[in-house]
mmCIF file with all atom_site columns, C-alpha atoms in Angstrom:
data_model
loop_
_atom_site.group_PDB
_atom_site.id
_atom_site.type_symbol
_atom_site.label_atom_id
_atom_site.label_alt_id
_atom_site.label_comp_id
_atom_site.label_asym_id
_atom_site.label_entity_id
_atom_site.label_seq_id
_atom_site.pdbx_PDB_ins_code
_atom_site.Cartn_x
_atom_site.Cartn_y
_atom_site.Cartn_z
_atom_site.occupancy
_atom_site.B_iso_or_equiv
_atom_site.pdbx_formal_charge
_atom_site.auth_seq_id
_atom_site.auth_comp_id
_atom_site.auth_asym_id
_atom_site.auth_atom_id
_atom_site.pdbx_PDB_model_num
ATOM 1   C CA . MET A 1 1   ? -0.025  0.249   0.399   1.00 88.00 ? 24  MET A CA 1
ATOM 2   C CA . PHE A 1 2   ? 1.469   3.528   -0.833  1.00 93.00 ? 25  PHE A CA 1
ATOM 3   C CA . THR A 1 3   ? -0.721  7.169   0.256   1.00 91.00 ? 26  THR A CA 1
ATOM 4   C CA . GLY A 1 4   ? -0.097  8.937   -2.888  1.00 92.00 ? 27  GLY A CA 1
ATOM 5   C CA . ILE A 1 5   ? 2.691   11.367  -1.476  1.00 94.00 ? 28  ILE A CA 1
ATOM 6   C CA . VAL A 1 6   ? 5.208   11.838  -4.000  1.00 96.00 ? 29  VAL A CA 1
ATOM 7   C CA . GLU A 1 7   ? 9.124   11.020  -2.212  1.00 96.00 ? 30  GLU A CA 1
ATOM 8   C CA . GLU A 1 8   ? 11.274  12.090  -4.800  1.00 97.00 ? 31  GLU A CA 1
ATOM 9   C CA . LEU A 1 9   ? 11.377  12.747  -8.320  1.00 98.00 ? 32  LEU A CA 1
ATOM 10  C CA . GLY A 1 10  ? 12.969  10.334  -10.261 1.00 97.00 ? 33  GLY A CA 1
ATOM 11  C CA . ARG A 1 11  ? 14.848  10.245  -13.862 1.00 98.00 ? 34  ARG A CA 1
ATOM 12  C CA . VAL A 1 12  ? 15.126  7.625   -16.804 1.00 98.00 ? 35  VAL A CA 1
ATOM 13  C CA . ARG A 1 13  ? 17.911  6.247   -16.456 1.00 97.00 ? 36  ARG A CA 1
ATOM 14  C CA . SER A 1 14  ? 17.326  4.303   -19.559 1.00 97.00 ? 37  SER A CA 1
ATOM 15  C CA . ILE A 1 15  ? 14.887  1.259   -21.052 1.00 97.00 ? 38  ILE A CA 1
ATOM 16  C CA . THR A 1 16  ? 15.318  -2.317  -22.120 1.00 97.00 ? 39  THR A CA 1
ATOM 17  C CA . PRO A 1 17  ? 12.866  -3.612  -23.681 1.00 94.00 ? 40  PRO A CA 1
ATOM 18  C CA . ASN A 1 18  ? 13.142  -7.673  -24.033 1.00 92.00 ? 41  ASN A CA 1
ATOM 19  C CA . GLU A 1 19  ? 10.833  -10.321 -24.638 1.00 90.00 ? 42  GLU A CA 1
ATOM 20  C CA . GLY A 1 20  ? 8.411   -9.909  -21.752 1.00 89.00 ? 43  GLY A CA 1
ATOM 21  C CA . GLY A 1 21  ? 8.129   -5.782  -21.469 1.00 95.00 ? 44  GLY A CA 1
ATOM 22  C CA . ALA A 1 22  ? 11.116  -3.582  -20.734 1.00 97.00 ? 45  ALA A CA 1
ATOM 23  C CA . ARG A 1 23  ? 14.090  -3.082  -18.045 1.00 98.00 ? 46  ARG A CA 1
ATOM 24  C CA . LEU A 1 24  ? 13.469  0.798   -16.246 1.00 98.00 ? 47  LEU A CA 1
ATOM 25  C CA . VAL A 1 25  ? 16.716  1.862   -14.832 1.00 98.00 ? 48  VAL A CA 1
ATOM 26  C CA . LEU A 1 26  ? 15.855  5.005   -13.226 1.00 98.00 ? 49  LEU A CA 1
ATOM 27  C CA . ASP A 1 27  ? 17.531  8.006   -10.849 1.00 97.00 ? 50  ASP A CA 1
ATOM 28  C CA . ALA A 1 28  ? 16.885  8.088   -7.398  1.00 96.00 ? 51  ALA A CA 1
ATOM 29  C CA . CYS A 1 29  ? 18.085  8.612   -3.993  1.00 93.00 ? 52  CYS A CA 1
ATOM 30  C CA . THR A 1 30  ? 15.550  9.194   -1.453  1.00 94.00 ? 53  THR A CA 1
ATOM 31  C CA . VAL A 1 31  ? 13.107  5.473   -2.395  1.00 95.00 ? 54  VAL A CA 1
ATOM 32  C CA . LEU A 1 32  ? 15.911  3.898   -2.180  1.00 94.00 ? 55  LEU A CA 1
ATOM 33  C CA . GLU A 1 33  ? 17.767  4.926   1.575   1.00 91.00 ? 56  GLU A CA 1
ATOM 34  C CA . ASP A 1 34  ? 15.968  1.878   3.375   1.00 89.00 ? 57  ASP A CA 1
ATOM 35  C CA . ALA A 1 35  ? 15.309  -0.140  0.137   1.00 91.00 ? 58  ALA A CA 1
ATOM 36  C CA . ASP A 1 36  ? 16.858  -3.459  -0.714  1.00 93.00 ? 59  ASP A CA 1
ATOM 37  C CA . VAL A 1 37  ? 16.050  -5.500  -4.275  1.00 96.00 ? 60  VAL A CA 1
ATOM 38  C CA . GLY A 1 38  ? 12.647  -7.158  -3.845  1.00 96.00 ? 61  GLY A CA 1
ATOM 39  C CA . ALA A 1 39  ? 11.461  -3.826  -2.665  1.00 95.00 ? 62  ALA A CA 1
ATOM 40  C CA . SER A 1 40  ? 7.769   -2.275  -4.257  1.00 97.00 ? 63  SER A CA 1
ATOM 41  C CA . ILE A 1 41  ? 8.475   1.578   -5.116  1.00 98.00 ? 64  ILE A CA 1
ATOM 42  C CA . ALA A 1 42  ? 5.383   3.261   -6.794  1.00 98.00 ? 65  ALA A CA 1
ATOM 43  C CA . VAL A 1 43  ? 6.422   4.642   -10.479 1.00 98.00 ? 66  VAL A CA 1
ATOM 44  C CA . ASN A 1 44  ? 3.932   7.787   -11.233 1.00 98.00 ? 67  ASN A CA 1
ATOM 45  C CA . GLY A 1 45  ? 1.431   5.359   -9.133  1.00 97.00 ? 68  GLY A CA 1
ATOM 46  C CA . VAL A 1 46  ? 2.908   1.557   -10.711 1.00 98.00 ? 69  VAL A CA 1
ATOM 47  C CA . CYS A 1 47  ? 4.125   -0.719  -8.568  1.00 97.00 ? 70  CYS A CA 1
ATOM 48  C CA . LEU A 1 48  ? 7.018   -1.762  -9.288  1.00 98.00 ? 71  LEU A CA 1
ATOM 49  C CA . THR A 1 49  ? 9.759   -4.121  -8.152  1.00 97.00 ? 72  THR A CA 1
ATOM 50  C CA . VAL A 1 50  ? 13.245  -3.319  -7.296  1.00 97.00 ? 73  VAL A CA 1
ATOM 51  C CA . THR A 1 51  ? 15.617  -5.849  -9.231  1.00 97.00 ? 74  THR A CA 1
ATOM 52  C CA . ASP A 1 52  ? 18.991  -4.102  -8.734  1.00 96.00 ? 75  ASP A CA 1
ATOM 53  C CA . MET A 1 53  ? 19.925  -1.253  -6.937  1.00 95.00 ? 76  MET A CA 1
ATOM 54  C CA . GLY A 1 54  ? 23.498  0.643   -6.794  1.00 90.00 ? 77  GLY A CA 1
ATOM 55  C CA . GLY A 1 55  ? 25.312  3.605   -5.527  1.00 78.00 ? 78  GLY A CA 1
ATOM 56  C CA . CYS A 1 56  ? 23.247  4.132   -2.876  1.00 70.00 ? 79  CYS A CA 1
ATOM 57  C CA . SER A 1 57  ? 26.678  5.186   -1.099  1.00 63.00 ? 80  SER A CA 1
ATOM 58  C CA . ASP A 1 58  ? 27.150  7.815   -3.529  1.00 57.00 ? 81  ASP A CA 1
ATOM 59  C CA . THR A 1 59  ? 24.325  10.170  -3.624  1.00 59.00 ? 82  THR A CA 1
ATOM 60  C CA . SER A 1 60  ? 25.774  11.794  -6.707  1.00 68.00 ? 83  SER A CA 1
ATOM 61  C CA . ASP A 1 61  ? 25.185  8.070   -8.419  1.00 85.00 ? 84  ASP A CA 1
ATOM 62  C CA . CYS A 1 62  ? 21.986  5.739   -6.924  1.00 93.00 ? 85  CYS A CA 1
ATOM 63  C CA . TRP A 1 63  ? 20.103  4.064   -8.566  1.00 96.00 ? 86  TRP A CA 1
ATOM 64  C CA . PHE A 1 64  ? 17.445  0.854   -9.013  1.00 97.00 ? 87  PHE A CA 1
ATOM 65  C CA . ALA A 1 65  ? 16.237  -1.342  -12.144 1.00 98.00 ? 88  ALA A CA 1
ATOM 66  C CA . ALA A 1 66  ? 12.971  -2.815  -12.006 1.00 98.00 ? 89  ALA A CA 1
ATOM 67  C CA . ASP A 1 67  ? 10.824  -5.161  -15.121 1.00 97.00 ? 90  ASP A CA 1
ATOM 68  C CA . ALA A 1 68  ? 7.450   -3.946  -16.187 1.00 97.00 ? 91  ALA A CA 1
ATOM 69  C CA . VAL A 1 69  ? 5.527   -6.685  -18.279 1.00 96.00 ? 92  VAL A CA 1
ATOM 70  C CA . THR A 1 70  ? 3.805   -5.868  -21.888 1.00 95.00 ? 93  THR A CA 1
ATOM 71  C CA . GLU A 1 71  ? 0.777   -5.192  -20.149 1.00 94.00 ? 94  GLU A CA 1
ATOM 72  C CA . THR A 1 72  ? 1.982   -2.473  -17.600 1.00 96.00 ? 95  THR A CA 1
ATOM 73  C CA . LEU A 1 73  ? 3.807   -1.133  -20.228 1.00 96.00 ? 96  LEU A CA 1
ATOM 74  C CA . ARG A 1 74  ? 0.480   -1.237  -22.754 1.00 94.00 ? 97  ARG A CA 1
ATOM 75  C CA . ARG A 1 75  ? -2.084  0.067   -20.162 1.00 95.00 ? 98  ARG A CA 1
ATOM 76  C CA . THR A 1 76  ? 0.236   2.916   -18.391 1.00 97.00 ? 99  THR A CA 1
ATOM 77  C CA . ASN A 1 77  ? 1.304   5.574   -18.806 1.00 97.00 ? 100 ASN A CA 1
ATOM 78  C CA . LEU A 1 78  ? 5.450   3.801   -18.384 1.00 97.00 ? 101 LEU A CA 1
ATOM 79  C CA . GLY A 1 79  ? 5.069   2.377   -22.146 1.00 95.00 ? 102 GLY A CA 1
ATOM 80  C CA . ASP A 1 80  ? 5.681   6.437   -23.054 1.00 96.00 ? 103 ASP A CA 1
ATOM 81  C CA . LEU A 1 81  ? 8.770   6.948   -21.155 1.00 97.00 ? 104 LEU A CA 1
ATOM 82  C CA . HIS A 1 82  ? 11.221  7.718   -22.719 1.00 97.00 ? 105 HIS A CA 1
ATOM 83  C CA . ARG A 1 83  ? 15.365  8.715   -21.766 1.00 97.00 ? 106 ARG A CA 1
ATOM 84  C CA . GLY A 1 84  ? 15.231  11.947  -19.221 1.00 97.00 ? 107 GLY A CA 1
ATOM 85  C CA . ASP A 1 85  ? 12.242  11.578  -18.331 1.00 98.00 ? 108 ASP A CA 1
ATOM 86  C CA . THR A 1 86  ? 11.103  12.393  -14.864 1.00 98.00 ? 109 THR A CA 1
ATOM 87  C CA . VAL A 1 87  ? 8.894   10.240  -12.476 1.00 98.00 ? 110 VAL A CA 1
ATOM 88  C CA . ASN A 1 88  ? 7.169   10.215  -8.973  1.00 98.00 ? 111 ASN A CA 1
ATOM 89  C CA . LEU A 1 89  ? 8.740   7.949   -6.806  1.00 98.00 ? 112 LEU A CA 1
ATOM 90  C CA . GLU A 1 90  ? 6.747   7.163   -3.611  1.00 97.00 ? 113 GLU A CA 1
ATOM 91  C CA . ARG A 1 91  ? 8.044   4.404   -1.438  1.00 95.00 ? 114 ARG A CA 1
ATOM 92  C CA . PRO A 1 92  ? 5.008   2.039   0.647   1.00 93.00 ? 115 PRO A CA 1
ATOM 93  C CA . MET A 1 93  ? 3.650   3.607   3.863   1.00 86.00 ? 116 MET A CA 1
ATOM 94  C CA . ARG A 1 94  ? 5.102   1.991   6.831   1.00 78.00 ? 117 ARG A CA 1
ATOM 95  C CA . LEU A 1 95  ? 2.166   0.238   8.996   1.00 74.00 ? 118 LEU A CA 1
ATOM 96  C CA . GLY A 1 96  ? 1.257   3.041   11.903  1.00 70.00 ? 119 GLY A CA 1
ATOM 97  C CA . ALA A 1 97  ? 2.416   5.320   10.113  1.00 70.00 ? 120 ALA A CA 1
ATOM 98  C CA . ARG A 1 98  ? 0.757   8.719   9.717   1.00 71.00 ? 121 ARG A CA 1
ATOM 99  C CA . LEU A 1 99  ? -1.761  8.532   6.470   1.00 71.00 ? 122 LEU A CA 1
ATOM 100 C CA . ASP A 1 100 ? -1.345  11.773  5.153   1.00 77.00 ? 123 ASP A CA 1
ATOM 101 C CA . GLY A 1 101 ? -3.109  11.438  1.890   1.00 72.00 ? 124 GLY A CA 1
ATOM 102 C CA . HIS A 1 102 ? -5.533  7.746   1.308   1.00 83.00 ? 125 HIS A CA 1
ATOM 103 C CA . LEU A 1 103 ? -5.010  4.272   0.107   1.00 82.00 ? 126 LEU A CA 1
ATOM 104 C CA . VAL A 1 104 ? -3.171  3.794   -2.569  1.00 88.00 ? 127 VAL A CA 1
ATOM 105 C CA . GLN A 1 105 ? -2.547  -0.203  -3.742  1.00 88.00 ? 128 GLN A CA 1
ATOM 106 C CA . GLY A 1 106 ? 0.136   1.043   -7.074  1.00 91.00 ? 129 GLY A CA 1
ATOM 107 C CA . HIS A 1 107 ? -2.553  -0.823  -9.868  1.00 93.00 ? 130 HIS A CA 1
ATOM 108 C CA . VAL A 1 108 ? -4.180  1.027   -12.259 1.00 96.00 ? 131 VAL A CA 1
ATOM 109 C CA . ASP A 1 109 ? -7.511  1.158   -13.372 1.00 95.00 ? 132 ASP A CA 1
ATOM 110 C CA . GLY A 1 110 ? -6.843  3.387   -16.757 1.00 96.00 ? 133 GLY A CA 1
ATOM 111 C CA . THR A 1 111 ? -4.983  5.723   -18.299 1.00 98.00 ? 134 THR A CA 1
ATOM 112 C CA . GLY A 1 112 ? -6.672  10.100  -19.028 1.00 98.00 ? 135 GLY A CA 1
ATOM 113 C CA . THR A 1 113 ? -5.589  12.658  -21.219 1.00 98.00 ? 136 THR A CA 1
ATOM 114 C CA . ILE A 1 114 ? -4.722  15.825  -19.753 1.00 98.00 ? 137 ILE A CA 1
ATOM 115 C CA . THR A 1 115 ? -7.434  18.759  -21.439 1.00 98.00 ? 138 THR A CA 1
ATOM 116 C CA . ASP A 1 116 ? -6.924  21.449  -19.998 1.00 98.00 ? 139 ASP A CA 1
ATOM 117 C CA . ILE A 1 117 ? -4.615  23.265  -17.671 1.00 97.00 ? 140 ILE A CA 1
ATOM 118 C CA . ALA A 1 118 ? -5.928  26.647  -16.064 1.00 97.00 ? 141 ALA A CA 1
ATOM 119 C CA . GLY A 1 119 ? -4.088  29.121  -13.445 1.00 95.00 ? 142 GLY A CA 1
ATOM 120 C CA . ASN A 1 120 ? -6.154  30.002  -10.653 1.00 94.00 ? 143 ASN A CA 1
ATOM 121 C CA . PRO A 1 121 ? -6.204  33.452  -8.706  1.00 96.00 ? 144 PRO A CA 1
ATOM 122 C CA . ASP A 1 122 ? -5.383  31.738  -5.673  1.00 94.00 ? 145 ASP A CA 1
ATOM 123 C CA . GLY A 1 123 ? -1.760  30.260  -7.480  1.00 94.00 ? 146 GLY A CA 1
ATOM 124 C CA . SER A 1 124 ? -3.122  26.633  -7.687  1.00 95.00 ? 147 SER A CA 1
ATOM 125 C CA . THR A 1 125 ? -3.724  25.335  -11.121 1.00 97.00 ? 148 THR A CA 1
ATOM 126 C CA . THR A 1 126 ? -6.876  23.682  -11.974 1.00 97.00 ? 149 THR A CA 1
ATOM 127 C CA . VAL A 1 127 ? -7.125  20.341  -14.742 1.00 98.00 ? 150 VAL A CA 1
ATOM 128 C CA . ARG A 1 128 ? -8.925  19.019  -16.352 1.00 98.00 ? 151 ARG A CA 1
ATOM 129 C CA . ILE A 1 129 ? -8.343  15.222  -17.226 1.00 98.00 ? 152 ILE A CA 1
ATOM 130 C CA . ASP A 1 130 ? -10.549 13.188  -19.619 1.00 98.00 ? 153 ASP A CA 1
ATOM 131 C CA . ALA A 1 131 ? -10.646 9.873   -18.804 1.00 98.00 ? 154 ALA A CA 1
ATOM 132 C CA . PRO A 1 132 ? -13.263 6.415   -19.485 1.00 97.00 ? 155 PRO A CA 1
ATOM 133 C CA . GLU A 1 133 ? -16.169 5.638   -17.646 1.00 95.00 ? 156 GLU A CA 1
ATOM 134 C CA . SER A 1 134 ? -14.565 2.670   -16.383 1.00 94.00 ? 157 SER A CA 1
ATOM 135 C CA . VAL A 1 135 ? -12.298 4.855   -13.997 1.00 95.00 ? 158 VAL A CA 1
ATOM 136 C CA . THR A 1 136 ? -14.782 8.133   -13.593 1.00 96.00 ? 159 THR A CA 1
ATOM 137 C CA . ARG A 1 137 ? -17.827 6.078   -12.343 1.00 94.00 ? 160 ARG A CA 1
ATOM 138 C CA . TYR A 1 138 ? -16.098 6.058   -9.455  1.00 93.00 ? 161 TYR A CA 1
ATOM 139 C CA . THR A 1 139 ? -15.020 9.300   -9.348  1.00 94.00 ? 162 THR A CA 1
ATOM 140 C CA . VAL A 1 140 ? -17.293 11.840  -6.673  1.00 93.00 ? 163 VAL A CA 1
ATOM 141 C CA . GLU A 1 141 ? -16.946 15.488  -5.655  1.00 94.00 ? 164 GLU A CA 1
ATOM 142 C CA . LYS A 1 142 ? -14.715 16.254  -3.869  1.00 94.00 ? 165 LYS A CA 1
ATOM 143 C CA . GLY A 1 143 ? -13.124 12.011  -3.540  1.00 93.00 ? 166 GLY A CA 1
ATOM 144 C CA . SER A 1 144 ? -10.126 11.054  -3.750  1.00 93.00 ? 167 SER A CA 1
ATOM 145 C CA . ILE A 1 145 ? -7.969  9.845   -7.126  1.00 96.00 ? 168 ILE A CA 1
ATOM 146 C CA . THR A 1 146 ? -4.360  8.955   -7.822  1.00 97.00 ? 169 THR A CA 1
ATOM 147 C CA . VAL A 1 147 ? -2.730  10.916  -10.578 1.00 98.00 ? 170 VAL A CA 1
ATOM 148 C CA . ASP A 1 148 ? -0.093  9.291   -11.465 1.00 98.00 ? 171 ASP A CA 1
ATOM 149 C CA . GLY A 1 149 ? 0.688   8.205   -8.123  1.00 97.00 ? 172 GLY A CA 1
ATOM 150 C CA . VAL A 1 150 ? -0.636  11.481  -6.895  1.00 97.00 ? 173 VAL A CA 1
ATOM 151 C CA . SER A 1 151 ? -2.895  11.709  -4.790  1.00 96.00 ? 174 SER A CA 1
ATOM 152 C CA . LEU A 1 152 ? -5.794  14.302  -5.001  1.00 96.00 ? 175 LEU A CA 1
ATOM 153 C CA . THR A 1 153 ? -9.261  15.585  -4.332  1.00 95.00 ? 176 THR A CA 1
ATOM 154 C CA . VAL A 1 154 ? -11.551 15.925  -7.001  1.00 96.00 ? 177 VAL A CA 1
ATOM 155 C CA . VAL A 1 155 ? -12.971 18.723  -7.713  1.00 96.00 ? 178 VAL A CA 1
ATOM 156 C CA . ASP A 1 156 ? -15.389 18.364  -10.144 1.00 96.00 ? 179 ASP A CA 1
ATOM 157 C CA . ALA A 1 157 ? -16.673 14.784  -11.832 1.00 96.00 ? 180 ALA A CA 1
ATOM 158 C CA . GLU A 1 158 ? -18.517 14.288  -14.866 1.00 95.00 ? 181 GLU A CA 1
ATOM 159 C CA . ARG A 1 159 ? -19.335 11.394  -17.232 1.00 94.00 ? 182 ARG A CA 1
ATOM 160 C CA . ASP A 1 160 ? -16.180 11.614  -19.020 1.00 96.00 ? 183 ASP A CA 1
ATOM 161 C CA . HIS A 1 161 ? -13.416 13.986  -17.251 1.00 98.00 ? 184 HIS A CA 1
ATOM 162 C CA . PHE A 1 162 ? -13.033 15.531  -14.115 1.00 98.00 ? 185 PHE A CA 1
ATOM 163 C CA . THR A 1 163 ? -10.677 18.500  -12.122 1.00 98.00 ? 186 THR A CA 1
ATOM 164 C CA . ILE A 1 164 ? -8.372  18.598  -10.038 1.00 97.00 ? 187 ILE A CA 1
ATOM 165 C CA . ALA A 1 165 ? -6.442  21.294  -8.976  1.00 96.00 ? 188 ALA A CA 1
ATOM 166 C CA . ILE A 1 166 ? -2.873  21.595  -8.030  1.00 96.00 ? 189 ILE A CA 1
ATOM 167 C CA . ILE A 1 167 ? -2.165  24.042  -5.053  1.00 96.00 ? 190 ILE A CA 1
ATOM 168 C CA . PRO A 1 168 ? 2.001   25.321  -5.725  1.00 96.00 ? 191 PRO A CA 1
ATOM 169 C CA . HIS A 1 169 ? 3.798   22.841  -3.378  1.00 96.00 ? 192 HIS A CA 1
ATOM 170 C CA . THR A 1 170 ? 2.615   19.784  -5.187  1.00 96.00 ? 193 THR A CA 1
ATOM 171 C CA . LYS A 1 171 ? 3.028   21.319  -8.637  1.00 96.00 ? 194 LYS A CA 1
ATOM 172 C CA . ALA A 1 172 ? 7.115   21.731  -7.487  1.00 96.00 ? 195 ALA A CA 1
ATOM 173 C CA . VAL A 1 173 ? 7.603   18.509  -5.902  1.00 97.00 ? 196 VAL A CA 1
ATOM 174 C CA . THR A 1 174 ? 5.768   16.368  -8.755  1.00 98.00 ? 197 THR A CA 1
ATOM 175 C CA . THR A 1 175 ? 5.815   16.024  -12.607 1.00 97.00 ? 198 THR A CA 1
ATOM 176 C CA . PHE A 1 176 ? 2.660   18.649  -12.930 1.00 96.00 ? 199 PHE A CA 1
ATOM 177 C CA . GLY A 1 177 ? 5.430   20.699  -13.122 1.00 95.00 ? 200 GLY A CA 1
ATOM 178 C CA . LEU A 1 178 ? 5.971   19.151  -16.023 1.00 96.00 ? 201 LEU A CA 1
ATOM 179 C CA . ARG A 1 179 ? 2.406   17.991  -17.580 1.00 95.00 ? 202 ARG A CA 1
ATOM 180 C CA . SER A 1 180 ? 1.487   19.395  -20.606 1.00 96.00 ? 203 SER A CA 1
ATOM 181 C CA . ILE A 1 181 ? -2.163  19.331  -22.431 1.00 98.00 ? 204 ILE A CA 1
ATOM 182 C CA . GLY A 1 182 ? -1.583  15.303  -24.533 1.00 98.00 ? 205 GLY A CA 1
ATOM 183 C CA . ALA A 1 183 ? -0.285  14.104  -21.732 1.00 97.00 ? 206 ALA A CA 1
ATOM 184 C CA . ARG A 1 184 ? -1.333  10.881  -20.758 1.00 98.00 ? 207 ARG A CA 1
ATOM 185 C CA . VAL A 1 185 ? -1.418  10.232  -17.057 1.00 98.00 ? 208 VAL A CA 1
ATOM 186 C CA . ASN A 1 186 ? -1.538  7.151   -15.043 1.00 98.00 ? 209 ASN A CA 1
ATOM 187 C CA . LEU A 1 187 ? -5.289  6.627   -12.725 1.00 98.00 ? 210 LEU A CA 1
ATOM 188 C CA . GLU A 1 188 ? -6.206  4.519   -9.756  1.00 96.00 ? 211 GLU A CA 1
ATOM 189 C CA . VAL A 1 189 ? -9.663  5.174   -7.612  1.00 95.00 ? 212 VAL A CA 1
ATOM 190 C CA . ASP A 1 190 ? -10.653 5.556   -4.461  1.00 88.00 ? 213 ASP A CA 1
ATOM 191 C CA . VAL A 1 191 ? -10.509 1.390   -3.662  1.00 84.00 ? 214 VAL A CA 1
ATOM 192 C CA . VAL A 1 192 ? -12.815 1.418   -1.404  1.00 81.00 ? 215 VAL A CA 1
ATOM 193 C CA . ALA A 1 193 ? -15.051 3.179   -3.928  1.00 82.00 ? 216 ALA A CA 1
ATOM 194 C CA . LYS A 1 194 ? -14.393 -0.250  -6.188  1.00 81.00 ? 217 LYS A CA 1
ATOM 195 C CA . TYR A 1 195 ? -15.237 -3.084  -2.932  1.00 80.00 ? 218 TYR A CA 1
ATOM 196 C CA . VAL A 1 196 ? -18.112 -0.963  -2.132  1.00 82.00 ? 219 VAL A CA 1
ATOM 197 C CA . GLU A 1 197 ? -19.685 -1.883  -5.318  1.00 80.00 ? 220 GLU A CA 1
ATOM 198 C CA . HIS A 1 198 ? -18.961 -5.168  -5.707  1.00 80.00 ? 221 HIS A CA 1
ATOM 199 C CA . LEU A 1 199 ? -20.530 -6.062  -2.434  1.00 80.00 ? 222 LEU A CA 1
ATOM 200 C CA . LEU A 1 200 ? -23.810 -4.499  -3.320  1.00 83.00 ? 223 LEU A CA 1
ATOM 201 C CA . ARG A 1 201 ? -23.150 -6.711  -6.844  1.00 80.00 ? 224 ARG A CA 1
ATOM 202 C CA . LYS A 1 202 ? -22.705 -9.816  -5.407  1.00 65.00 ? 225 LYS A CA 1
ATOM 203 C CA . ASP A 1 203 ? -25.931 -12.032 -4.523  1.00 58.00 ? 226 ASP A CA 1
ATOM 204 C CA . ILE A 1 204 ? -26.567 -12.775 -1.935  1.00 52.00 ? 227 ILE A CA 1
#
């Protein structure tokens, strides 16, 4: 489980395609402080397993590798990444730690497209994201949603899109400071909503 509070911006060092998908090597430091091979790290909201890591004693050259299967590359924006791209990174939450965002699994439900970015007088930025009905059915006004691994609050929820408000701090410490109209983003809806729907549909 994650919280959707991004700890660090990582950078893609290399992407090596293989028969089962691709091997990603990412420059990072903070998320590797207590990590070992086999640990989980959310990359743009996608839970990946660390398969190799190095340079952690030298903060100028810290990196980790993770494998993404073909299905993951197809269903998330990890398949859009190129060398030098910036990604949001987060370690799993510790049991008993304060939950500052909301419960995030790192299992992307779909992708959306940024279709509008508007600055507001208070310094925040309103972002419209067009998304499929399979995602928007779970979005509600003032509800939680994870966008590229960032825990955010839905401002307006419609059948084909929703909007979010990005405060200056979030824009500065996540990839939202780099996103532009047309960008594809990973979306994970509130897991509680999915379980409630499942229970209501069950023939008890």
